[in-house]
Coordinates of C-alpha atoms in Angstrom, one line a residue:
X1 CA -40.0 -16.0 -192.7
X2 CA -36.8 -18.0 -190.9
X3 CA -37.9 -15.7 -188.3
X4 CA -41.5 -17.5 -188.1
X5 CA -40.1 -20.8 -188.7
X6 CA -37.6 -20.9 -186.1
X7 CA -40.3 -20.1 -183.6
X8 CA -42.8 -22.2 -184.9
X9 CA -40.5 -24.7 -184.2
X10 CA -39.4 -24.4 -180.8
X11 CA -43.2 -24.1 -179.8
X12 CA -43.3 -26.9 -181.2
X13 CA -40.7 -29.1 -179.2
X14 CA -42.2 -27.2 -176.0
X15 CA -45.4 -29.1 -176.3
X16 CA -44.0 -32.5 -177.9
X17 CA -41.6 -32.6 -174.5
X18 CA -42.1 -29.7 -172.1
X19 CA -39.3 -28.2 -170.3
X20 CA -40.7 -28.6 -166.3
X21 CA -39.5 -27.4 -163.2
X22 CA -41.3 -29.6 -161.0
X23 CA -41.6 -29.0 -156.7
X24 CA -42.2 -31.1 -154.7
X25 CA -40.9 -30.0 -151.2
X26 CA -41.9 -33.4 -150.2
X27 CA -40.6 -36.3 -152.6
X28 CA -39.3 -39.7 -151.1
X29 CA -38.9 -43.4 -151.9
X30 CA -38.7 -44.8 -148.7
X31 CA -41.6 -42.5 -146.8
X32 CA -45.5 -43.5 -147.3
X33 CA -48.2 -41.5 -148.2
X34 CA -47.3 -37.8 -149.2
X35 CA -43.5 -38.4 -149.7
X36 CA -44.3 -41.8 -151.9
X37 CA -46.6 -39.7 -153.9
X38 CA -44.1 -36.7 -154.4
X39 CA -41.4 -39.0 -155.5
X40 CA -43.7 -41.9 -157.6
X41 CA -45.2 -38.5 -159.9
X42 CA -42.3 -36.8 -160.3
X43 CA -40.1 -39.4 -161.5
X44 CA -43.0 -40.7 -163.9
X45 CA -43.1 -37.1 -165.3
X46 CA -39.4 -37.3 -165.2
X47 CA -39.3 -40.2 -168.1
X48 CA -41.7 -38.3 -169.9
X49 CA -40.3 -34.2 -170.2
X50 CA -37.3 -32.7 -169.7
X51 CA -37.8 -31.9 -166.6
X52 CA -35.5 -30.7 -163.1
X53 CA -36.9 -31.5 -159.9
X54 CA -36.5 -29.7 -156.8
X55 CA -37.1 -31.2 -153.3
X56 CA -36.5 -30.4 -149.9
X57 CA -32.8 -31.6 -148.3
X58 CA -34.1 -34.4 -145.7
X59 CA -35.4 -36.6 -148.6
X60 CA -31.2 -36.6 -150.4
X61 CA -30.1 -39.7 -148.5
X62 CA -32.7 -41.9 -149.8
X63 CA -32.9 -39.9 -153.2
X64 CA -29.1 -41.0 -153.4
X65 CA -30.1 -44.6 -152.1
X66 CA -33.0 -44.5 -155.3
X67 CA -30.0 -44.7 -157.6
X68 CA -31.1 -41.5 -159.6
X69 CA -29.2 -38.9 -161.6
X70 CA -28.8 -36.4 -158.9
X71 CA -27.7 -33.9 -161.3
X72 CA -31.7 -33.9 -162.1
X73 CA -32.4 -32.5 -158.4
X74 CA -32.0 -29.5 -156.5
X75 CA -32.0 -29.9 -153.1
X76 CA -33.5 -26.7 -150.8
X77 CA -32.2 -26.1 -147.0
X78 CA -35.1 -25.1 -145.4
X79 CA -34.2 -26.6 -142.0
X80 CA -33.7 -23.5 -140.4
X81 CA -37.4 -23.0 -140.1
X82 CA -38.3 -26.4 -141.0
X83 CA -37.1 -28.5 -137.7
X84 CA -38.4 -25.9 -134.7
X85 CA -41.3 -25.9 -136.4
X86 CA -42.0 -29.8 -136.9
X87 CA -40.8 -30.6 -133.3
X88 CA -43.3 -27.6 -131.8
X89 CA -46.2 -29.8 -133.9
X90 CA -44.7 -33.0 -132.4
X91 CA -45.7 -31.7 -129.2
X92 CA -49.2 -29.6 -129.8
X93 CA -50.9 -32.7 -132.2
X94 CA -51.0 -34.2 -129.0
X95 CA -50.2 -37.7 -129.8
X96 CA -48.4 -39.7 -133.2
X97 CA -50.8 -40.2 -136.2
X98 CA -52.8 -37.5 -134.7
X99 CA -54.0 -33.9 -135.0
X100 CA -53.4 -33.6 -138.7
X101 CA -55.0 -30.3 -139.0
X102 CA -52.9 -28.5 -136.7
X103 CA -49.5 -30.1 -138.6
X104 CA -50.8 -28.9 -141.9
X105 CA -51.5 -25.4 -140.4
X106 CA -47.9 -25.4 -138.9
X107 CA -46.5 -26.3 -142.1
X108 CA -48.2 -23.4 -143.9
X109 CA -45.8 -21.4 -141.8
X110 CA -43.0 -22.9 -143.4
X111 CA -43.7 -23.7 -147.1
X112 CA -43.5 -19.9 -148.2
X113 CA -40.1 -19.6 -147.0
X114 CA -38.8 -22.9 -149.0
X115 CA -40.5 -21.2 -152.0
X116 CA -39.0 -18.4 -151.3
X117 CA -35.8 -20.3 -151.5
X118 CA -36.5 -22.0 -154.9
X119 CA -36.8 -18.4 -156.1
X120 CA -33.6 -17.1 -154.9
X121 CA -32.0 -20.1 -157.1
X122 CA -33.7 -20.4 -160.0
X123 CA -35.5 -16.7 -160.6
X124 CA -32.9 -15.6 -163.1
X125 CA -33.3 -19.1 -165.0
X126 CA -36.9 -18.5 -165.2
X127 CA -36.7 -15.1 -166.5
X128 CA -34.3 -16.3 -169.1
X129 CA -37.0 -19.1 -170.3
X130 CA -35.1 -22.2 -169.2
X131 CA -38.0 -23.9 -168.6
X132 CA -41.2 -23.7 -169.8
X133 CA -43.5 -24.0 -167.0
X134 CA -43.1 -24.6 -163.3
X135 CA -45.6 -27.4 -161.8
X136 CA -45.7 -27.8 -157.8
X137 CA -46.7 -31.2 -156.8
X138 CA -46.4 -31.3 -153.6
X139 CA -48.0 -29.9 -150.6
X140 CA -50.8 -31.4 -151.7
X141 CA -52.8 -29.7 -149.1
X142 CA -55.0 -26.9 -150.5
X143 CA -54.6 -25.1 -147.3
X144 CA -50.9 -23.8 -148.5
X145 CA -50.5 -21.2 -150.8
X146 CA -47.9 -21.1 -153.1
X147 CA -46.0 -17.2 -153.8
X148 CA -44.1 -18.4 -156.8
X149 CA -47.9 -18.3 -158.7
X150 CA -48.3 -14.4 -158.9
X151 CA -44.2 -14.1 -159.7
X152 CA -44.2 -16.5 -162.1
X153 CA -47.9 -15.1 -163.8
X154 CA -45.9 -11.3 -163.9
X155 CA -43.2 -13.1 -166.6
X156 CA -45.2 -15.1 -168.0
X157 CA -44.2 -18.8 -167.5
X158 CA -47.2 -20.7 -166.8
X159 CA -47.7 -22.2 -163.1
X160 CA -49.5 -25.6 -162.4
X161 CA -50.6 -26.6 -158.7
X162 CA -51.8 -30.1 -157.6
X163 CA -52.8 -32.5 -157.2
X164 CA -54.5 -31.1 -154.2
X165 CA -56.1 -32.9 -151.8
X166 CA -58.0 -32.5 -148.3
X167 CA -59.8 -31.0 -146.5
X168 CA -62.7 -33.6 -146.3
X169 CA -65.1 -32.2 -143.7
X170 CA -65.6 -34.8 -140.7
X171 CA -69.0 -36.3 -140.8
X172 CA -71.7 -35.3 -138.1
X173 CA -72.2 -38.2 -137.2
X174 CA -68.3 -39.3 -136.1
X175 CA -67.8 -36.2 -133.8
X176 CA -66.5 -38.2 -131.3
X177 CA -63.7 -39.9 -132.9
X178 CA -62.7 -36.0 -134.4
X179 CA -62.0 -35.2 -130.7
X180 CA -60.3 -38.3 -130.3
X181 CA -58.2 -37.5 -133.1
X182 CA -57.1 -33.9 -131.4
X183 CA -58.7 -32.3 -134.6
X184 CA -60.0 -29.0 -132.8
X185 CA -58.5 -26.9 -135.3
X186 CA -60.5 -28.4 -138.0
X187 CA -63.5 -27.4 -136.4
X188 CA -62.1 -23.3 -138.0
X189 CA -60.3 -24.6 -141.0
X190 CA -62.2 -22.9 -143.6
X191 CA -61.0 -19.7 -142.2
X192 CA -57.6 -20.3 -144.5
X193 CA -59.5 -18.9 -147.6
X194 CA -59.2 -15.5 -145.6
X195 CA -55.1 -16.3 -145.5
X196 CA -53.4 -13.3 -148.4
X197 CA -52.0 -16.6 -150.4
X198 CA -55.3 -18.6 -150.9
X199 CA -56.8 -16.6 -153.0
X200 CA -53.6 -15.1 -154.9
X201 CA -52.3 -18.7 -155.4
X202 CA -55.9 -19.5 -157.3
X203 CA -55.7 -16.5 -159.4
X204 CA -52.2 -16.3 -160.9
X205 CA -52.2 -20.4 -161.2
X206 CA -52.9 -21.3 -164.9
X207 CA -54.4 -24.7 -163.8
X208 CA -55.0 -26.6 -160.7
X209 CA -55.2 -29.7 -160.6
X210 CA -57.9 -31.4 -157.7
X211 CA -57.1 -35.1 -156.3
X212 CA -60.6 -35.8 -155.2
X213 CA -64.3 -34.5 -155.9
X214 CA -64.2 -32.9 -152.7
X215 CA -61.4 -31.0 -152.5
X216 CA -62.2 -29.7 -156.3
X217 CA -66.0 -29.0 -155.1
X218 CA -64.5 -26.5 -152.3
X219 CA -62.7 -24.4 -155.0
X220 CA -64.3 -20.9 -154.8
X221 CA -66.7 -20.6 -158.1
X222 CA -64.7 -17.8 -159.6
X223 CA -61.3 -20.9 -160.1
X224 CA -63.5 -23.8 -161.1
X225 CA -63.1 -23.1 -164.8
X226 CA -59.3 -23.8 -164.0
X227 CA -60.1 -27.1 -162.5
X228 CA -59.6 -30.5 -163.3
X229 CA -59.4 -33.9 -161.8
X230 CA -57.0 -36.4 -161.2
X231 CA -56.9 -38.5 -158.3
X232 CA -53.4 -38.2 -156.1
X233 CA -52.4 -41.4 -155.9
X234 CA -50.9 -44.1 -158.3
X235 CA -49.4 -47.9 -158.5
X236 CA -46.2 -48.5 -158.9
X237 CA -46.6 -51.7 -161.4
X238 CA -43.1 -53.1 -160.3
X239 CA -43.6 -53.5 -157.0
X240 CA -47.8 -54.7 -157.2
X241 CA -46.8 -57.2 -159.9
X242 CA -50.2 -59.0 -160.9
X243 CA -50.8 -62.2 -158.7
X244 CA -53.4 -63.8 -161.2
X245 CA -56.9 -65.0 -161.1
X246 CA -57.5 -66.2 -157.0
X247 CA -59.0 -69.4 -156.2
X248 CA -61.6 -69.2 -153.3
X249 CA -61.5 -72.6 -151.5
X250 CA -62.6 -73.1 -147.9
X251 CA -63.4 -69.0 -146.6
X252 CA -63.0 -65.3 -147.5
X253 CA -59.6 -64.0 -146.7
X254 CA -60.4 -60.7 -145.4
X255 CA -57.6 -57.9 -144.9
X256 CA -57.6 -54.0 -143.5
X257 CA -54.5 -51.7 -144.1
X258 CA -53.8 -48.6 -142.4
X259 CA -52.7 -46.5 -139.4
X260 CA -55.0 -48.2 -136.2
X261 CA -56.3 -44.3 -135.3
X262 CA -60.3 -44.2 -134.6
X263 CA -61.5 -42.4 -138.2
X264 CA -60.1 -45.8 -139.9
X265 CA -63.0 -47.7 -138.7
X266 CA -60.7 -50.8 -137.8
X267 CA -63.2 -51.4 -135.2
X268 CA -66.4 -51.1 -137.5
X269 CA -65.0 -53.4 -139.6
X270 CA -64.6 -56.3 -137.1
X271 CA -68.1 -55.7 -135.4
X272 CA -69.4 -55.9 -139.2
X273 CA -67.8 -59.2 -140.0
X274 CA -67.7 -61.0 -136.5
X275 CA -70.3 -63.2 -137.3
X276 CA -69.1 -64.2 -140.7
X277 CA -65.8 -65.1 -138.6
X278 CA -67.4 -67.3 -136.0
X279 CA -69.2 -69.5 -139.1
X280 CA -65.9 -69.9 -140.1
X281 CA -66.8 -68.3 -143.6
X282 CA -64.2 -65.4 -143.3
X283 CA -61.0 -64.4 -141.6
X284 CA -59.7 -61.2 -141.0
X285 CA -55.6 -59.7 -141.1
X286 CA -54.9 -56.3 -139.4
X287 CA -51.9 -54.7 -141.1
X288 CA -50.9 -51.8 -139.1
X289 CA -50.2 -50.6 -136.1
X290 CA -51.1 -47.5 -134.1
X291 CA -53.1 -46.2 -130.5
X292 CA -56.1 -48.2 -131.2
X293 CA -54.6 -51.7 -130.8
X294 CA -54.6 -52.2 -127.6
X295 CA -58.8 -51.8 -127.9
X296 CA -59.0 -53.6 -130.9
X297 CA -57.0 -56.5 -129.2
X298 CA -59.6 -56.1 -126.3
X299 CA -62.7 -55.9 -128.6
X300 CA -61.2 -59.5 -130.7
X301 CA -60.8 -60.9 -127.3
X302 CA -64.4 -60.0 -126.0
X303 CA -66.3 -61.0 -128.9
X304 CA -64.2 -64.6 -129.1
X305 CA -63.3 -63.8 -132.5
X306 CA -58.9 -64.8 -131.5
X307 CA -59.3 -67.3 -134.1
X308 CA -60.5 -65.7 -136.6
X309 CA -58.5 -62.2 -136.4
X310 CA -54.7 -61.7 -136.8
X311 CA -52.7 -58.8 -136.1
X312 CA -50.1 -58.4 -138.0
X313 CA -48.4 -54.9 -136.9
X314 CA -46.7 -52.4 -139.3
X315 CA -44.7 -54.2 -142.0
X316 CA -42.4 -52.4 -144.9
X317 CA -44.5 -51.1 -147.7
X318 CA -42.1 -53.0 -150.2
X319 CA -43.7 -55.7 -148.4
X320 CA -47.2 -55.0 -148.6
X321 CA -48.1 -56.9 -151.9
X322 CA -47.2 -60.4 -150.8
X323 CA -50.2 -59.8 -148.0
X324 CA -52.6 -58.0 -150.7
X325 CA -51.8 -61.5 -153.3
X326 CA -53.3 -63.5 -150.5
X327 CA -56.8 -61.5 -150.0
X328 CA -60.0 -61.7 -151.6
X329 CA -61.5 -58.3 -150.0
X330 CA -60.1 -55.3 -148.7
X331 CA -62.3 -53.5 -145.8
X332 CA -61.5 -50.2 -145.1
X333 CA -64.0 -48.1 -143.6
X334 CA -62.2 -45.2 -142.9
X335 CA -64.5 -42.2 -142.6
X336 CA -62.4 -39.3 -143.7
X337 CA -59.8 -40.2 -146.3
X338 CA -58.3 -37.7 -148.8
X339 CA -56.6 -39.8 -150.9
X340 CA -57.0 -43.8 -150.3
X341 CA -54.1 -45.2 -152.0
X342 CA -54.6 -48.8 -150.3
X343 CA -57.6 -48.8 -152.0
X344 CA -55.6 -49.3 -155.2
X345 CA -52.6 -51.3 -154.1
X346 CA -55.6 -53.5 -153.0
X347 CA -57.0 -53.3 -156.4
X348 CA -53.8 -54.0 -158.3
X349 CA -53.3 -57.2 -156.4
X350 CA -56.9 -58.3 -157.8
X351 CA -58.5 -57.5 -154.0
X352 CA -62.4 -56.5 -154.0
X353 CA -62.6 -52.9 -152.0
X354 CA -65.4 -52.6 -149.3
X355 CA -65.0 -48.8 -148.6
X356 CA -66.6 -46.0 -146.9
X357 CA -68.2 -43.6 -149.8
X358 CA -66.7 -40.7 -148.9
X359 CA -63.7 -38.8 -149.7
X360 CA -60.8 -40.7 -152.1
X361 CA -61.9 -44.3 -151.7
X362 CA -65.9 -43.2 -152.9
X363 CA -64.2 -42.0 -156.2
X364 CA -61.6 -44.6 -156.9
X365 CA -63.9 -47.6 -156.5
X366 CA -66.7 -48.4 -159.5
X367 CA -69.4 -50.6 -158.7
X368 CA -67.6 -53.1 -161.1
X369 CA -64.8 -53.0 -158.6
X370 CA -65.7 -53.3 -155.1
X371 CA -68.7 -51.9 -152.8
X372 CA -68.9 -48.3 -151.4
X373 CA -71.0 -48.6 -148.3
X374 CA -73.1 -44.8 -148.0
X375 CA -71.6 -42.7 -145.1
X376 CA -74.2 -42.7 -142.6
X377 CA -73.4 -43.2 -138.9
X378 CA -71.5 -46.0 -137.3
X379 CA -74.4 -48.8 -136.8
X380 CA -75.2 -47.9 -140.4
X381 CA -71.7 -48.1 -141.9
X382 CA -71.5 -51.5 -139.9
X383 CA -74.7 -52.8 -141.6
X384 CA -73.5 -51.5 -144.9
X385 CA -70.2 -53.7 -144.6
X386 CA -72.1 -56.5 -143.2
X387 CA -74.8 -56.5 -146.1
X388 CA -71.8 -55.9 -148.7
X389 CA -69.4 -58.9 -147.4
X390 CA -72.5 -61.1 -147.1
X391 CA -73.4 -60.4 -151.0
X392 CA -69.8 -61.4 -151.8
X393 CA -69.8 -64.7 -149.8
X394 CA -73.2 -65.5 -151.5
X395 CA -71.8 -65.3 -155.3
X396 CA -67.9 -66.1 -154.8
X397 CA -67.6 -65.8 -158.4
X398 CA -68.4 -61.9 -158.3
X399 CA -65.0 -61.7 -156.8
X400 CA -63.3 -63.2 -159.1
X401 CA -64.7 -61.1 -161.9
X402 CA -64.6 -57.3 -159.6
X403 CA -60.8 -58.4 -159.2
X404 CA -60.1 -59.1 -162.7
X405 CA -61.9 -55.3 -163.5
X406 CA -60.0 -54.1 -160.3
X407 CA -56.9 -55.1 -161.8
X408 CA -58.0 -53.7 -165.0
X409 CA -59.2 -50.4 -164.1
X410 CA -56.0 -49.8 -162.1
X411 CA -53.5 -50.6 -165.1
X412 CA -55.1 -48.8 -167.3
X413 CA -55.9 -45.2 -165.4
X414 CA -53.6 -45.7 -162.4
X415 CA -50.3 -46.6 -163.1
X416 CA -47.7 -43.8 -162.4
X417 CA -47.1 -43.6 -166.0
X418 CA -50.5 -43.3 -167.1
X419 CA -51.1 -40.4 -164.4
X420 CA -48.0 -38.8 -165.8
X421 CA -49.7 -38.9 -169.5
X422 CA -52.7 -37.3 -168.3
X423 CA -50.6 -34.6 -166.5
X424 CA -48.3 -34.1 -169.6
X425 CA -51.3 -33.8 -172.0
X426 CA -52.8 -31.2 -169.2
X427 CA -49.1 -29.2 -169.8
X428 CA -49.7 -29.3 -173.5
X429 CA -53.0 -27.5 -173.4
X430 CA -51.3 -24.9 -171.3
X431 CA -48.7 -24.5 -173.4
X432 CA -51.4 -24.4 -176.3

């Protein structure tokens, strides 16, 4: 009966605070985008388990900068494969910002052996049950598979993989800034579900977890009871603190965020707006920087919009709120995005999202929120945003209100310890 008890019990404190390895190859404060994301979720999973994270070597300087207890990381040397390979993609994506597709192939190549690595260091710590499930955050990339799943599904520990995230096919209609992107290999990508680890990695995982409706809707039929969704990105609450209701005096302070690369519609957004900006009703800041500058400089400049338009270049992302608690609206027509974590910095700081339904941003913004134009082809995407900004400049009010809800909505659903709550609850029913 003791016997019973005693187990009883230790099931028990399993599912009250779960005993978590947690990868993510790619987890740090001071990178944006997949590194942010690695290192937001697994330290809000961190305050919530008992958890030991392990993480590649080139994020330990900033890791040790964070302030952390280092003694809750384990840092994996995979550099031996890890550098020849990133400088041949630096050379074949032809160009910075560019050829995604190709890096994430590349990198395919070099994630096995960093698992590989994690198994030679904590196998025998597995075996003997010193954790209770192993959860792989990042890649977020669907494309790489993951040859701890069908190891760890042989002893028995329970294996968790996302959020993943990607993926997004290119739209028909934008073939032209695909090529301009140098993303010929995405034009074969699907032929990674014949790699051995796609479908192994789906069959031996005892949940995956999928960071947009697209990437969960190109799960092969025979995973999708494993499924479940939870969007990739989160807010940091600390550093979007809440910049209160807006007053909207003379004009509509307008504002786009992200890398100036073609399928991030910088350039739709300005031809959509340019006549609100010669009436004077709106005015539009450029935060980024990138190859597209120079023509988006060049388009300003031909349409006689200089007044109007500011370019502000790449600032810090510690930074980035200050310009958010200024703006009304957010445009950000980007035609292929995976995740769209603007979208919700924007939001936090009580900033109405025009987006692009498509991808990430088509499933994080509600109509109470913001607008999500339909993806059609560029004149109507620039009709869409023109129609949508004009709406907003008609009732001035509506802003107010979609900012309060954006704020809202984002608290309450999107904060990194909310996500964590959700993923926690998702480790309980595993354990279960």
């Amino acid at each position: 009966m003791g016997v019973n008890i005693s187990q009883s019990d230790q099931a028990s404190s399993r599912r009250s605070r779960p005993r978590v390895l947690l990868i993510a190859e790619a987890a740090n404060p001071e990178w944006p985008s997949v590194p942010l994301v690695g290192w937001s979720h697994s330290q809000a999973i961190a305050r919530q388990t008992s958890c030991h994270i392990v993480t590649q070597i080139r994020n330990r300087a900033a890791i040790e900068r964070a302030g952390v207890d280092l003694s809750q990381f384990t840092f994996i040397d995979s550099e031996k494969i890890a550098k020849p390979v990133h400088r041949v993609a630096s050379i074949v994506r032809g160009g910075g910002g560019k050829g995604w597709t190709t890096v994430t192939a590349l990198q395919s190549l070099v994630y096995p052996y960093f698992e590989s690595l994690v198994w030679r260091r904590f196998g025998n710590r597995l075996r003997n049950g010193e954790f209770d499930l192993v959860h792989r955050i990042t890649p977020l990339s669907p494309t790489i598979s993951s040859p701890l799943a069908k190891r760890l599904a042989r002893m028995g520990v329970p294996f968790i993989i996302g959020p993943l995230n990607g993926g997004v096919a290119w739209p028909r209609a934008f073939d032209q800034a695909r090529r301009r992107e140098n993303e010929w290999l995405s034009y074969v990508r699907d032929l990674h579900k014949l790699l051995p680890g796609y479908r192994a990695t789906r069959r031996y995982a005892s949940l995956i977890i999928c960071g947009s409706t697209a990437t969960m809707a190109q799960v092969p039929r025979a995973f999708a009871p494993k499924c479940v969704y939870l969007p990739e990105n989160g807010i940091d609450l600390t550093r979007f603190p809440d910049p209160g209701p807006k007053l909207i005096e003379d004009s509509l302070r307008l504002i786009f965020v992200g890398r100036l690369v073609p399928y991030k519609g910088a350039d739709m957004l300005i031809e959509a707006v340019a006549p609100f900006i010669r009436n004077k009703q709106v005015s539009l800041e450029i935060v980024g920087d990138g190859p597209e500058m120079p023509s988006l400089r060049e388009l300003v400049s031909r349409q006689s919009l200089n007044s109007g338009v500011s370019f502000s270049g790449w600032i810090p992302h510690e930074q980035l709120f200050t310009r958010f608690a200024h703006a009304h609206i957010l445009g950000f027509p980007s035609i292929r995005e995976f995740g769209g974590g603007v979208v919700l910095e924007a939001m936090s700081q009580r900033v109405v999202p025009v987006v692009v339904d498509y991808g990430g941003p088509g499933d994080l913004v509600t109509a109470q929120t913001g607008v999500a134009v339909p993806m059609t082809n560029r004149a109507g995407i620039i009709s869409g945003i023109n129609r949508a900004i004009g709406g907003l400049l008609d009732c001035p009010g509506r802003i107010v209100e979609m900012g309060s809800k954006a704020r809202e909505r984002v608290t309450q659903e999107f904060s990194w310890d909310a996500k964590a709550k959700r993923v926690i609850e998702l480790y309980r029913r595993v354990l279960a």
